[in-house]
PDB file of C-alpha atoms in Angstrom:
ATOM      1  CA  MET J   1     106.192 123.836 106.027  1.00  0.00           C
ATOM      2  CA  PRO J   2     104.488 122.660 109.251  1.00  0.00           C
ATOM      3  CA  ILE J   3     104.541 126.236 110.563  1.00  0.00           C
ATOM      4  CA  TYR J   4     102.924 127.477 107.345  1.00  0.00           C
ATOM      5  CA  LEU J   5     100.227 124.818 107.593  1.00  0.00           C
ATOM      6  CA  TYR J   6      99.588 125.667 111.239  1.00  0.00           C
ATOM      7  CA  LEU J   7      99.310 129.410 110.605  1.00  0.00           C
ATOM      8  CA  TYR J   8      97.416 129.541 107.305  1.00  0.00           C
ATOM      9  CA  LYS J   9      95.337 126.370 106.989  1.00  0.00           C
ATOM     10  CA  ASP J  10      92.261 125.410 108.966  1.00  0.00           C
ATOM     11  CA  TRP J  11      93.754 122.193 110.287  1.00  0.00           C
ATOM     12  CA  TYR J  12      91.455 121.999 113.327  1.00  0.00           C
ATOM     13  CA  ARG J  13      88.296 122.029 111.187  1.00  0.00           C
ATOM     14  CA  ARG J  14      89.677 119.484 108.792  1.00  0.00           C
ATOM     15  CA  LEU J  15      91.129 117.028 111.306  1.00  0.00           C
ATOM     16  CA  ILE J  16      88.770 117.328 114.270  1.00  0.00           C
ATOM     17  CA  VAL J  17      85.448 118.725 113.056  1.00  0.00           C
ATOM     18  CA  GLU J  18      85.337 116.791 109.783  1.00  0.00           C
ATOM     19  CA  ASN J  19      86.810 113.745 111.595  1.00  0.00           C
ATOM     20  CA  GLU J  20      89.615 113.276 109.100  1.00  0.00           C
ATOM     21  CA  LEU J  21      92.052 112.447 111.892  1.00  0.00           C
ATOM     22  CA  THR J  22      91.024 108.812 111.578  1.00  0.00           C
ATOM     23  CA  SER J  23      91.744 108.841 107.849  1.00  0.00           C
ATOM     24  CA  PHE J  24      94.153 106.151 106.713  1.00  0.00           C
ATOM     25  CA  LEU J  25      95.915 108.542 104.325  1.00  0.00           C
ATOM     26  CA  VAL J  26      96.642 111.052 107.106  1.00  0.00           C
ATOM     27  CA  TRP J  27      98.321 108.353 109.193  1.00  0.00           C
ATOM     28  CA  ILE J  28     100.281 107.006 106.227  1.00  0.00           C
ATOM     29  CA  HIS J  29     101.527 110.534 105.511  1.00  0.00           C
ATOM     30  CA  PHE J  30     102.491 111.004 109.178  1.00  0.00           C
ATOM     31  CA  MET J  31     104.372 107.689 109.318  1.00  0.00           C
ATOM     32  CA  MET J  32     106.200 108.543 106.088  1.00  0.00           C
ATOM     33  CA  LEU J  33     107.294 111.845 107.650  1.00  0.00           C
ATOM     34  CA  VAL J  34     108.600 110.053 110.740  1.00  0.00           C
ATOM     35  CA  MET J  35     110.435 107.549 108.539  1.00  0.00           C
ATOM     36  CA  MET J  36     111.936 110.342 106.435  1.00  0.00           C
ATOM     37  CA  TYR J  37     113.326 112.147 109.479  1.00  0.00           C
ATOM     38  CA  ALA J  38     114.675 108.888 110.907  1.00  0.00           C
ATOM     39  CA  LEU J  39     116.472 108.263 107.620  1.00  0.00           C
ATOM     40  CA  TYR J  40     117.913 111.782 107.763  1.00  0.00           C
ATOM     41  CA  VAL J  41     119.357 111.016 111.214  1.00  0.00           C
ATOM     42  CA  MET J  42     120.834 107.732 110.011  1.00  0.00           C
ATOM     43  CA  GLN J  43     122.247 109.475 106.923  1.00  0.00           C
ATOM     44  CA  VAL J  44     123.986 112.107 109.057  1.00  0.00           C
ATOM     45  CA  LYS J  45     125.452 109.433 111.344  1.00  0.00           C
ATOM     46  CA  THR J  46     126.952 107.507 108.438  1.00  0.00           C
ATOM     47  CA  ALA J  47     128.164 110.752 106.836  1.00  0.00           C
ATOM     48  CA  LEU J  48     130.029 111.637 110.026  1.00  0.00           C
ATOM     49  CA  ARG J  49     131.653 108.206 109.999  1.00  0.00           C
ATOM     50  CA  LEU J  50     132.624 108.747 106.363  1.00  0.00           C
ATOM     51  CA  LEU J  51     134.230 112.056 107.310  1.00  0.00           C
ATOM     52  CA  ARG J  52     136.322 110.170 109.872  1.00  0.00           C
ATOM     53  CA  SER J  53     137.621 107.984 106.988  1.00  0.00           C
ATOM     54  CA  ASP J  54     135.546 104.928 107.917  1.00  0.00           C
ATOM     55  CA  ASN J  55     134.760 103.626 104.430  1.00  0.00           C
ATOM     56  CA  SER J  56     132.994 100.532 105.748  1.00  0.00           C
ATOM     57  CA  VAL J  57     129.713 102.481 105.947  1.00  0.00           C
ATOM     58  CA  ARG J  58     129.798 103.726 102.353  1.00  0.00           C
ATOM     59  CA  ILE J  59     127.399 100.989 101.135  1.00  0.00           C
ATOM     60  CA  ASP J  60     124.975 101.732 103.997  1.00  0.00           C
ATOM     61  CA  HIS J  61     125.146 105.451 103.268  1.00  0.00           C
ATOM     62  CA  ARG J  62     124.303 104.860  99.597  1.00  0.00           C
ATOM     63  CA  ALA J  63     121.374 102.564 100.443  1.00  0.00           C
ATOM     64  CA  GLN J  64     120.044 105.095 102.944  1.00  0.00           C
ATOM     65  CA  GLY J  65     120.281 107.813 100.309  1.00  0.00           C
ATOM     66  CA  LYS J  66     118.226 105.779  97.851  1.00  0.00           C
ATOM     67  CA  ALA J  67     115.645 104.950 100.525  1.00  0.00           C
ATOM     68  CA  LEU J  68     115.504 108.609 101.518  1.00  0.00           C
ATOM     69  CA  LEU J  69     114.738 109.681  97.953  1.00  0.00           C
ATOM     70  CA  LEU J  70     111.977 107.092  97.690  1.00  0.00           C
ATOM     71  CA  VAL J  71     110.395 107.996 101.038  1.00  0.00           C
ATOM     72  CA  ARG J  72     110.632 111.704 100.268  1.00  0.00           C
ATOM     73  CA  ALA J  73     108.817 111.158  96.970  1.00  0.00           C
ATOM     74  CA  LEU J  74     106.102 109.214  98.806  1.00  0.00           C
ATOM     75  CA  VAL J  75     105.745 112.039 101.357  1.00  0.00           C
ATOM     76  CA  ILE J  76     105.242 114.493  98.506  1.00  0.00           C
ATOM     77  CA  VAL J  77     102.683 112.228  96.818  1.00  0.00           C
ATOM     78  CA  THR J  78     100.680 111.605 100.004  1.00  0.00           C
ATOM     79  CA  GLY J  79     100.814 115.305 100.825  1.00  0.00           C
ATOM     80  CA  ALA J  80      99.516 116.130  97.367  1.00  0.00           C
ATOM     81  CA  LEU J  81      96.657 113.678  97.843  1.00  0.00           C
ATOM     82  CA  LEU J  82      95.761 115.373 101.115  1.00  0.00           C
ATOM     83  CA  VAL J  83      95.603 118.883  99.651  1.00  0.00           C
ATOM     84  CA  GLU J  84      92.155 120.374  99.841  1.00  0.00           C
ATOM     85  CA  THR J  85      91.216 122.318  96.757  1.00  0.00           C
TER      86      THR J  85
END
């Protein structure tokens, strides 16, 4: 998706020329993306521990999964709000 946006959307005009880089919604969307990828890393780490038969992380893995679904939904919503028609 980032490659598509870079190649086919006029991101420079929108962020730099129209000064939308300082927009609160752009930064919220960016922070949500960072949080989502951090949760993916944590999810993989606990999944690897589960594969090694360490069931003590099962509760953490479930909580991370729920948080990941919530953050992913928020990324989609903020991205939809940023779409230029």
